[in-house]
Short mmCIF file of C-alpha atoms and ligand atoms in Angstrom, two decimals:
data_model
loop_
_atom_site.label_atom_id
_atom_site.label_comp_id
_atom_site.label_asym_id
_atom_site.label_seq_id
_atom_site.Cartn_x
_atom_site.Cartn_y
_atom_site.Cartn_z
CA MET A 1 -14.37 -0.81 20.31
CA GLY A 2 -14.64 1.26 17.12
CA SER A 3 -17.35 1.14 14.54
CA ALA A 4 -17.46 -1.10 11.53
CA ALA A 5 -16.75 0.61 8.26
CA HIS A 6 -20.03 0.73 6.39
CA THR A 7 -22.99 2.92 7.18
CA SER A 8 -25.88 4.38 5.30
CA ASP A 9 -23.69 7.39 4.52
CA ARG A 10 -24.56 8.73 1.04
CA ARG A 11 -21.76 11.27 0.79
CA LEU A 12 -19.66 11.27 -2.38
CA VAL A 13 -15.91 11.80 -2.47
CA LEU A 14 -13.74 12.02 -5.57
CA GLY A 15 -10.30 10.46 -5.01
CA ILE A 16 -7.08 11.10 -6.93
CA GLU A 17 -3.91 8.99 -6.73
CA SER A 18 -0.63 9.95 -8.44
CA SER A 19 2.19 9.17 -5.98
CA CYS A 20 4.01 6.52 -7.97
CA ASP A 21 3.40 4.98 -11.40
CA GLU A 22 -0.39 4.60 -11.45
CA THR A 23 -2.64 7.52 -12.32
CA ALA A 24 -6.02 6.79 -10.75
CA VAL A 25 -9.35 8.51 -10.16
CA ALA A 26 -12.36 7.10 -8.32
CA LEU A 27 -15.73 8.22 -7.04
CA VAL A 28 -16.74 6.46 -3.82
CA ARG A 29 -19.88 6.74 -1.67
CA GLY A 30 -19.88 6.72 2.13
CA ASP A 31 -21.58 3.31 2.25
CA GLY A 32 -18.55 1.76 0.54
CA THR A 33 -19.84 1.71 -3.04
CA ILE A 34 -17.25 2.43 -5.71
CA ILE A 35 -19.45 4.37 -8.17
CA ALA A 36 -16.82 4.74 -10.89
CA GLN A 37 -13.06 4.44 -11.24
CA VAL A 38 -10.26 4.44 -13.79
CA ILE A 39 -6.62 3.45 -13.42
CA ALA A 40 -3.89 4.12 -15.97
CA SER A 41 -0.67 2.22 -15.43
CA GLN A 42 2.63 3.69 -16.62
CA GLU A 43 4.27 0.27 -16.90
CA ALA A 44 5.09 0.73 -20.58
CA GLU A 45 6.80 4.10 -20.02
CA HIS A 46 9.03 2.84 -17.20
CA ALA A 47 9.71 -0.72 -18.39
CA PRO A 48 12.77 0.23 -20.53
CA TYR A 49 14.46 1.63 -17.40
CA GLY A 50 13.65 -1.32 -15.10
CA GLY A 51 12.03 0.95 -12.53
CA VAL A 52 9.99 4.12 -12.07
CA VAL A 53 11.63 7.29 -13.45
CA PRO A 54 10.20 10.18 -11.38
CA GLU A 55 10.28 12.83 -14.13
CA ILE A 56 8.56 10.53 -16.65
CA ALA A 57 5.97 9.62 -14.01
CA ALA A 58 5.14 13.26 -13.20
CA ARG A 59 4.71 14.14 -16.88
CA ALA A 60 2.49 11.13 -17.51
CA HIS A 61 0.27 12.01 -14.52
CA ALA A 62 0.02 15.61 -15.80
CA GLU A 63 -1.08 14.43 -19.26
CA ARG A 64 -3.63 11.90 -18.10
CA LEU A 65 -5.24 13.17 -14.97
CA ALA A 66 -7.68 15.80 -16.24
CA PRO A 67 -9.27 13.57 -18.92
CA MET A 68 -9.52 10.74 -16.37
CA ILE A 69 -11.34 12.98 -13.89
CA ALA A 70 -13.73 13.99 -16.67
CA LYS A 71 -14.28 10.31 -17.53
CA VAL A 72 -15.09 9.24 -13.96
CA MET A 73 -17.48 12.15 -13.45
CA GLY A 74 -19.07 11.43 -16.86
CA ASP A 75 -19.41 7.67 -16.22
CA ALA A 76 -21.08 8.39 -12.90
CA GLY A 77 -23.27 11.17 -14.28
CA THR A 78 -22.03 13.34 -11.40
CA SER A 79 -21.30 17.05 -11.35
CA LEU A 80 -18.89 18.92 -9.08
CA ASP A 81 -21.94 20.17 -7.17
CA ASP A 82 -22.83 16.60 -6.17
CA LEU A 83 -19.46 16.00 -4.49
CA ASP A 84 -19.00 16.31 -0.74
CA ALA A 85 -15.22 16.56 -0.90
CA ILE A 86 -12.22 16.08 -3.18
CA ALA A 87 -9.46 13.82 -1.82
CA ALA A 88 -5.96 13.44 -3.22
CA THR A 89 -2.79 11.69 -2.14
CA ALA A 90 -0.61 14.44 -0.64
CA GLY A 91 2.33 12.14 0.16
CA PRO A 92 4.44 10.16 0.74
CA GLY A 93 5.70 9.41 -2.75
CA LEU A 94 7.49 10.80 -5.78
CA ILE A 95 6.98 14.48 -5.22
CA GLY A 96 6.41 15.56 -8.85
CA GLY A 97 3.54 13.13 -9.25
CA VAL A 98 2.07 13.92 -5.85
CA MET A 99 2.04 17.62 -6.74
CA VAL A 100 0.16 16.96 -9.99
CA GLY A 101 -2.65 15.15 -8.15
CA LEU A 102 -2.78 17.48 -5.16
CA VAL A 103 -2.82 20.66 -7.26
CA SER A 104 -5.60 19.22 -9.43
CA ALA A 105 -7.64 18.43 -6.32
CA LYS A 106 -7.05 21.93 -4.96
CA ALA A 107 -8.27 23.46 -8.23
CA LEU A 108 -11.42 21.31 -8.19
CA ALA A 109 -12.05 22.05 -4.51
CA MET A 110 -11.70 25.77 -5.14
CA ALA A 111 -13.89 25.73 -8.26
CA ALA A 112 -16.62 23.66 -6.56
CA GLY A 113 -16.38 25.33 -3.17
CA LYS A 114 -15.99 21.86 -1.58
CA PRO A 115 -13.53 20.63 1.08
CA LEU A 116 -10.07 19.46 0.04
CA LEU A 117 -8.86 16.28 1.76
CA ALA A 118 -5.08 15.82 1.71
CA VAL A 119 -4.72 12.07 2.18
CA ASN A 120 -1.68 10.11 3.36
CA HIS A 121 -1.16 7.38 0.74
CA LEU A 122 -0.25 4.90 3.48
CA GLU A 123 -3.47 5.69 5.30
CA GLY A 124 -5.27 4.89 2.03
CA HIS A 125 -3.66 1.44 2.08
CA ALA A 126 -4.22 1.05 5.84
CA LEU A 127 -7.97 1.73 5.63
CA SER A 128 -8.62 0.01 2.27
CA PRO A 129 -9.58 -3.28 4.00
CA ARG A 130 -12.53 -1.45 5.64
CA LEU A 131 -13.78 -0.45 2.20
CA ALA A 132 -13.73 -4.11 1.20
CA ASP A 133 -14.89 -5.68 4.47
CA ALA A 134 -18.01 -4.09 5.93
CA GLY A 135 -17.56 -5.81 9.28
CA LEU A 136 -13.95 -4.85 9.96
CA ALA A 137 -13.83 -2.73 13.13
CA PHE A 138 -10.90 -1.15 14.97
CA PRO A 139 -8.47 -2.16 16.35
CA TYR A 140 -6.60 -4.40 13.92
CA LEU A 141 -3.05 -5.55 13.32
CA LEU A 142 -1.95 -4.34 9.90
CA LEU A 143 0.83 -5.67 7.72
CA LEU A 144 1.52 -2.94 5.18
CA VAL A 145 3.70 -4.30 2.40
CA SER A 146 4.32 -2.29 -0.75
CA GLY A 147 7.13 -1.13 -3.01
CA GLY A 148 8.25 1.56 -0.60
CA HIS A 149 7.06 0.29 2.77
CA CYS A 150 7.15 -2.77 4.97
CA GLN A 151 5.57 -2.13 8.34
CA ILE A 152 3.49 -3.72 11.06
CA LEU A 153 1.04 -1.26 12.59
CA ALA A 154 -1.54 -1.36 15.32
CA VAL A 155 -4.50 0.48 13.75
CA GLU A 156 -6.53 1.83 16.66
CA GLY A 157 -8.76 4.20 14.71
CA VAL A 158 -8.77 6.63 11.79
CA GLY A 159 -5.57 8.65 12.24
CA GLN A 160 -4.42 6.43 15.13
CA TYR A 161 -1.53 4.25 14.02
CA ARG A 162 1.18 2.75 16.21
CA ARG A 163 4.14 1.40 14.30
CA LEU A 164 5.37 -1.87 15.77
CA ALA A 165 7.93 -2.74 13.08
CA THR A 166 9.48 -1.39 9.90
CA THR A 167 12.28 -2.43 7.57
CA ILE A 168 15.87 -1.50 8.33
CA ASP A 169 16.78 -1.65 4.64
CA ASP A 170 14.59 -2.72 1.67
CA ALA A 171 10.81 -2.88 1.55
CA LEU A 172 9.38 -6.29 0.63
CA GLY A 173 7.99 -5.09 -2.73
CA GLU A 174 11.42 -3.68 -3.48
CA ALA A 175 12.97 -7.09 -2.70
CA PHE A 176 10.48 -8.74 -5.09
CA ASP A 177 11.32 -6.13 -7.76
CA LYS A 178 15.09 -6.57 -7.30
CA THR A 179 14.76 -10.36 -7.39
CA ALA A 180 12.82 -10.00 -10.65
CA LYS A 181 15.56 -7.80 -12.04
CA ILE A 182 18.29 -10.30 -11.03
CA LEU A 183 16.24 -13.11 -12.66
CA ARG A 184 15.64 -10.86 -15.72
CA LEU A 185 11.86 -11.13 -15.35
CA GLY A 186 11.27 -7.47 -16.17
CA TYR A 187 9.27 -4.78 -14.43
CA PRO A 188 7.04 -4.73 -12.41
CA GLY A 189 8.66 -7.61 -10.62
CA GLY A 190 6.31 -8.86 -7.91
CA PRO A 191 3.69 -10.54 -10.12
CA ALA A 192 6.44 -12.00 -12.36
CA VAL A 193 8.26 -13.58 -9.39
CA GLU A 194 4.96 -14.96 -8.10
CA ARG A 195 4.15 -16.54 -11.49
CA LEU A 196 7.60 -18.13 -11.87
CA ALA A 197 7.57 -19.36 -8.25
CA LEU A 198 4.54 -21.53 -9.10
CA GLU A 199 6.85 -23.74 -11.19
CA GLY A 200 9.64 -23.98 -8.62
CA ASP A 201 10.49 -25.82 -5.39
CA PRO A 202 10.41 -23.47 -2.38
CA LYS A 203 12.90 -25.71 -0.53
CA ALA A 204 15.42 -26.05 -3.35
CA VAL A 205 17.68 -23.07 -2.64
CA PRO A 206 19.07 -22.40 0.84
CA LEU A 207 18.41 -18.68 1.41
CA PRO A 208 18.70 -16.66 4.63
CA ARG A 209 15.71 -15.47 6.70
CA PRO A 210 17.10 -12.13 7.90
CA LEU A 211 16.18 -11.21 11.51
CA LYS A 212 14.05 -14.35 11.91
CA GLY A 213 13.96 -15.17 15.62
CA SER A 214 15.46 -11.80 16.56
CA SER A 215 14.05 -9.93 19.57
CA GLU A 216 14.38 -6.74 17.51
CA PRO A 217 10.92 -6.26 15.95
CA HIS A 218 11.96 -5.12 12.46
CA PHE A 219 12.35 -6.51 8.94
CA SER A 220 15.41 -6.77 6.74
CA PHE A 221 15.45 -7.93 3.12
CA ALA A 222 18.74 -6.62 1.67
CA GLY A 223 20.64 -9.79 2.65
CA LEU A 224 17.99 -11.97 1.05
CA LYS A 225 18.32 -10.09 -2.21
CA SER A 226 22.13 -10.48 -2.16
CA ALA A 227 21.72 -14.21 -1.51
CA VAL A 228 19.41 -14.42 -4.54
CA LEU A 229 22.13 -12.78 -6.63
CA ARG A 230 24.72 -15.30 -5.39
CA ALA A 231 22.34 -18.19 -6.09
CA VAL A 232 21.88 -16.98 -9.67
CA GLU A 233 25.62 -16.48 -10.15
CA SER A 234 26.37 -19.98 -8.84
CA GLY A 235 24.53 -21.43 -11.83
CA ALA A 236 23.41 -24.32 -9.60
CA HIS A 237 19.67 -23.55 -9.55
CA THR A 238 16.81 -22.96 -11.95
CA PRO A 239 15.22 -19.49 -11.97
CA ALA A 240 11.90 -21.06 -10.90
CA ASP A 241 13.51 -22.70 -7.83
CA ILE A 242 15.19 -19.42 -6.92
CA ALA A 243 11.91 -17.49 -7.27
CA ALA A 244 10.00 -20.06 -5.19
CA SER A 245 12.72 -20.21 -2.51
CA PHE A 246 12.92 -16.40 -2.33
CA GLN A 247 9.17 -16.12 -1.88
CA GLN A 248 9.21 -18.83 0.81
CA ALA A 249 12.02 -17.08 2.74
CA ALA A 250 10.21 -13.74 2.53
CA VAL A 251 6.94 -15.24 3.77
CA GLU A 252 8.68 -16.94 6.71
CA CYS A 253 10.16 -13.58 7.69
CA LEU A 254 6.72 -11.96 7.56
CA ILE A 255 5.14 -14.64 9.74
CA ASP A 256 8.02 -14.61 12.26
CA ARG A 257 7.85 -10.82 12.69
CA LEU A 258 4.05 -10.89 12.99
CA GLU A 259 4.28 -13.60 15.65
CA LEU A 260 6.62 -11.31 17.60
CA ALA A 261 4.26 -8.34 17.19
CA LEU A 262 1.36 -10.46 18.45
CA ALA A 263 3.41 -11.68 21.41
CA THR A 264 4.51 -8.18 22.42
CA ALA A 265 1.51 -5.99 21.46
CA GLY A 266 -1.35 -8.48 21.01
CA PRO A 267 -3.87 -9.89 21.06
CA PHE A 268 -5.80 -8.28 18.20
CA PRO A 269 -9.25 -9.32 17.00
CA ALA A 270 -8.23 -9.04 13.34
CA LEU A 271 -5.21 -9.38 11.07
CA VAL A 272 -5.24 -7.24 7.96
CA VAL A 273 -2.86 -7.03 5.01
CA ALA A 274 -2.62 -4.10 2.59
CA GLY A 275 -0.27 -2.69 -0.06
CA GLY A 276 0.88 -4.08 -3.39
CA VAL A 277 2.53 -7.24 -2.02
CA ALA A 278 -0.84 -8.17 -0.46
CA ALA A 279 -1.76 -9.21 -4.02
CA ASN A 280 0.62 -12.19 -3.61
CA ARG A 281 -1.35 -15.40 -3.07
CA THR A 282 1.38 -17.20 -1.10
CA VAL A 283 1.63 -14.22 1.25
CA ARG A 284 -2.15 -14.12 1.67
CA GLY A 285 -2.34 -17.86 2.29
CA ALA A 286 0.34 -17.76 5.01
CA LEU A 287 -1.35 -14.81 6.72
CA GLU A 288 -4.70 -16.52 6.63
CA THR A 289 -3.17 -19.56 8.36
CA LEU A 290 -1.55 -17.31 10.98
CA ALA A 291 -4.85 -15.53 11.65
CA ALA A 292 -6.69 -18.85 12.03
CA LYS A 293 -4.02 -20.09 14.47
CA HIS A 294 -4.58 -17.03 16.68
CA GLY A 295 -8.36 -16.97 16.28
CA MET A 296 -8.24 -13.66 14.44
CA ARG A 297 -10.51 -12.42 11.68
CA PHE A 298 -8.46 -12.12 8.46
CA THR A 299 -9.09 -9.42 5.89
CA ALA A 300 -7.23 -8.77 2.67
CA PRO A 301 -8.62 -6.31 0.12
CA PRO A 302 -9.47 -7.71 -3.33
CA LEU A 303 -6.43 -7.70 -5.62
CA ALA A 304 -7.44 -4.49 -7.42
CA LEU A 305 -7.60 -2.63 -4.10
CA CYS A 306 -4.16 -3.93 -2.97
CA THR A 307 -2.02 -2.14 -5.51
CA ASP A 308 -2.19 1.63 -5.88
CA ASN A 309 -5.68 2.89 -6.69
CA ALA A 310 -7.83 5.95 -6.07
CA ALA A 311 -10.79 4.21 -4.42
CA MET A 312 -8.69 3.78 -1.28
CA ILE A 313 -7.82 7.48 -1.33
CA ALA A 314 -11.49 8.50 -1.67
CA TRP A 315 -12.35 6.01 1.10
CA ALA A 316 -9.69 7.42 3.45
CA GLY A 317 -11.28 10.82 2.72
CA LEU A 318 -14.73 9.51 3.64
CA GLU A 319 -13.40 8.01 6.88
CA ARG A 320 -11.90 11.41 7.66
CA LEU A 321 -15.24 13.18 7.00
CA VAL A 322 -16.92 10.82 9.48
CA LEU A 323 -14.16 11.42 12.04
CA GLU A 324 -14.19 15.23 11.78
CA GLY A 325 -17.98 15.54 11.85
CA GLU A 326 -20.14 18.63 11.31
CA GLY A 327 -18.52 21.93 10.40
CA PHE A 328 -15.33 20.44 8.98
CA THR A 329 -14.15 22.56 6.05
CA GLY A 330 -11.28 20.38 4.87
CA ASP A 331 -7.53 20.83 4.67
CA PRO A 332 -6.10 24.25 3.79
CA LEU A 333 -5.59 25.01 0.09
CA ASP A 334 -1.93 25.75 0.84
CA PHE A 335 -1.35 22.18 2.10
CA VAL A 336 2.15 21.27 0.88
CA ALA A 337 2.85 17.91 -0.78
CA ARG A 338 5.01 15.70 1.46
CA PRO A 339 7.67 13.36 0.04
CA ARG A 340 7.89 11.75 3.51
CA TRP A 341 4.89 11.33 5.77
CA PRO A 342 5.07 8.55 8.38
CA LEU A 343 1.77 7.15 9.66
CA ASP A 344 3.18 7.13 13.17
CA PRO A 345 5.25 10.29 13.57
CA ALA A 346 6.19 9.27 17.12
CA ALA A 347 7.89 6.05 15.96
CA GLU A 348 11.65 6.00 16.40
CA ALA A 349 13.78 6.38 13.28
CA VAL A 350 15.35 3.07 12.36
CA ARG A 351 18.86 2.55 11.03
CA GLY A 352 18.91 2.56 7.23
CA ALA A 353 15.14 2.82 6.88
CA GLY A 354 15.33 5.84 4.55
CA TYR A 355 11.96 7.04 3.30
CA LYS A 356 10.41 3.81 4.48
CA ALA A 357 10.38 5.06 8.08
O1 KG4 B 1 1.22 -0.48 -3.11
P1 KG4 B 1 1.90 -0.51 -4.44
O2 KG4 B 1 1.05 -0.64 -5.68
O3 KG4 B 1 2.79 0.76 -4.64
C1 KG4 B 1 3.50 1.35 -3.59
O4 KG4 B 1 2.90 2.20 -2.89
O5 KG4 B 1 4.67 0.94 -3.42
O6 KG4 B 1 2.96 -1.69 -4.37
C2 KG4 B 1 3.78 -2.01 -5.47
C3 KG4 B 1 4.69 -3.14 -5.06
C4 KG4 B 1 5.76 -3.45 -6.11
O7 KG4 B 1 7.01 -3.61 -5.45
C5 KG4 B 1 5.27 -4.77 -6.70
O8 KG4 B 1 6.32 -5.57 -7.20
C6 KG4 B 1 4.58 -5.41 -5.52
O9 KG4 B 1 3.92 -4.34 -4.87
N1 KG4 B 1 3.64 -6.43 -5.94
C7 KG4 B 1 3.78 -7.75 -5.68
C8 KG4 B 1 2.70 -8.41 -6.33
N2 KG4 B 1 1.95 -7.46 -6.97
C9 KG4 B 1 2.53 -6.27 -6.71
N3 KG4 B 1 4.70 -8.41 -4.97
C10 KG4 B 1 4.57 -9.76 -4.87
N4 KG4 B 1 3.59 -10.46 -5.48
C11 KG4 B 1 2.65 -9.84 -6.22
N5 KG4 B 1 1.67 -10.53 -6.82
ZN1 ZN B 2 1.01 2.18 -2.50
#
């Protein structure tokens, strides 16, 4: 069922990403070649506040985006005429930043007379493994773990996503970031917790595994974060042991919930992980073991494609061009940026899930 990702498609799509704290532009070809890309992180701007400040993010995107588009087009030696479409993240995310990227894409689309592709950022993450893995066909079981989302999805095709689980409180990336804050490791937290965990004992600190073993399919990480805070306040443990034990508890929750998804909605030929937390090596290792146990192909995008980037947005645009076929003229130029945009609109709202639904 479903075709593998790569073809001899020579179409070119420019992708723009500006939904959080990375400004990114990429030019990708239909055969999966990333022709050129640039990413500008806003880490330095947000670090003093310990998290992303939406107004600062929007202004930084507005300052950087146009020169970055010029750089990518210049590096590739490509003109607007050569493009087949212009794709931009149109949500979900911090709305000021999303508007900067989407409006820029609309202006380019209008000037070039090329289709606009309004891309769901989550769909960018969900399809990014097909950009990296030429043989990955539909369907696959996707663990989408980022700063704002923690979901298990059955990916049945482009635009066909069935949500099997989501978080009832914090996203996993958020739990990593909050743990980093509690341990005073700075921002962004995930990579810092992973580094410190290397020096610690994952069994040293008794931490809860929220919802582990539950017949409810969802995730919960708020209790884990509170337990980390209590462990720090107790003064009984080293920061490295706390980081390692937190990471171990989180990974056990992921595996337990995936086992339940496989038991209730499986089998699937492939297990795929995407989103910023997919950059975590302990998470990847545990998923690889799970996939091997169930005889599934395992695909994780390379680290640079896990965290926010524009190549995945351009790629989602290319997948959309293939899906829509001849005569497709793109999304309307009055497409409105969406702060919320679930991949599976039919999925039930979950208690406390907020914008993560
Ligand atoms: O996908 P992403 O770049 O942005 C969102 O769309 O949210 O994900 C960012 C999240 C942050 O919470 C960050 O701490 C987490 O991914 N992250 C990690 C690692 N690298 C990034 N979490 C754990 N281990 C990592 N190595
Ligand atoms: Zn993301």
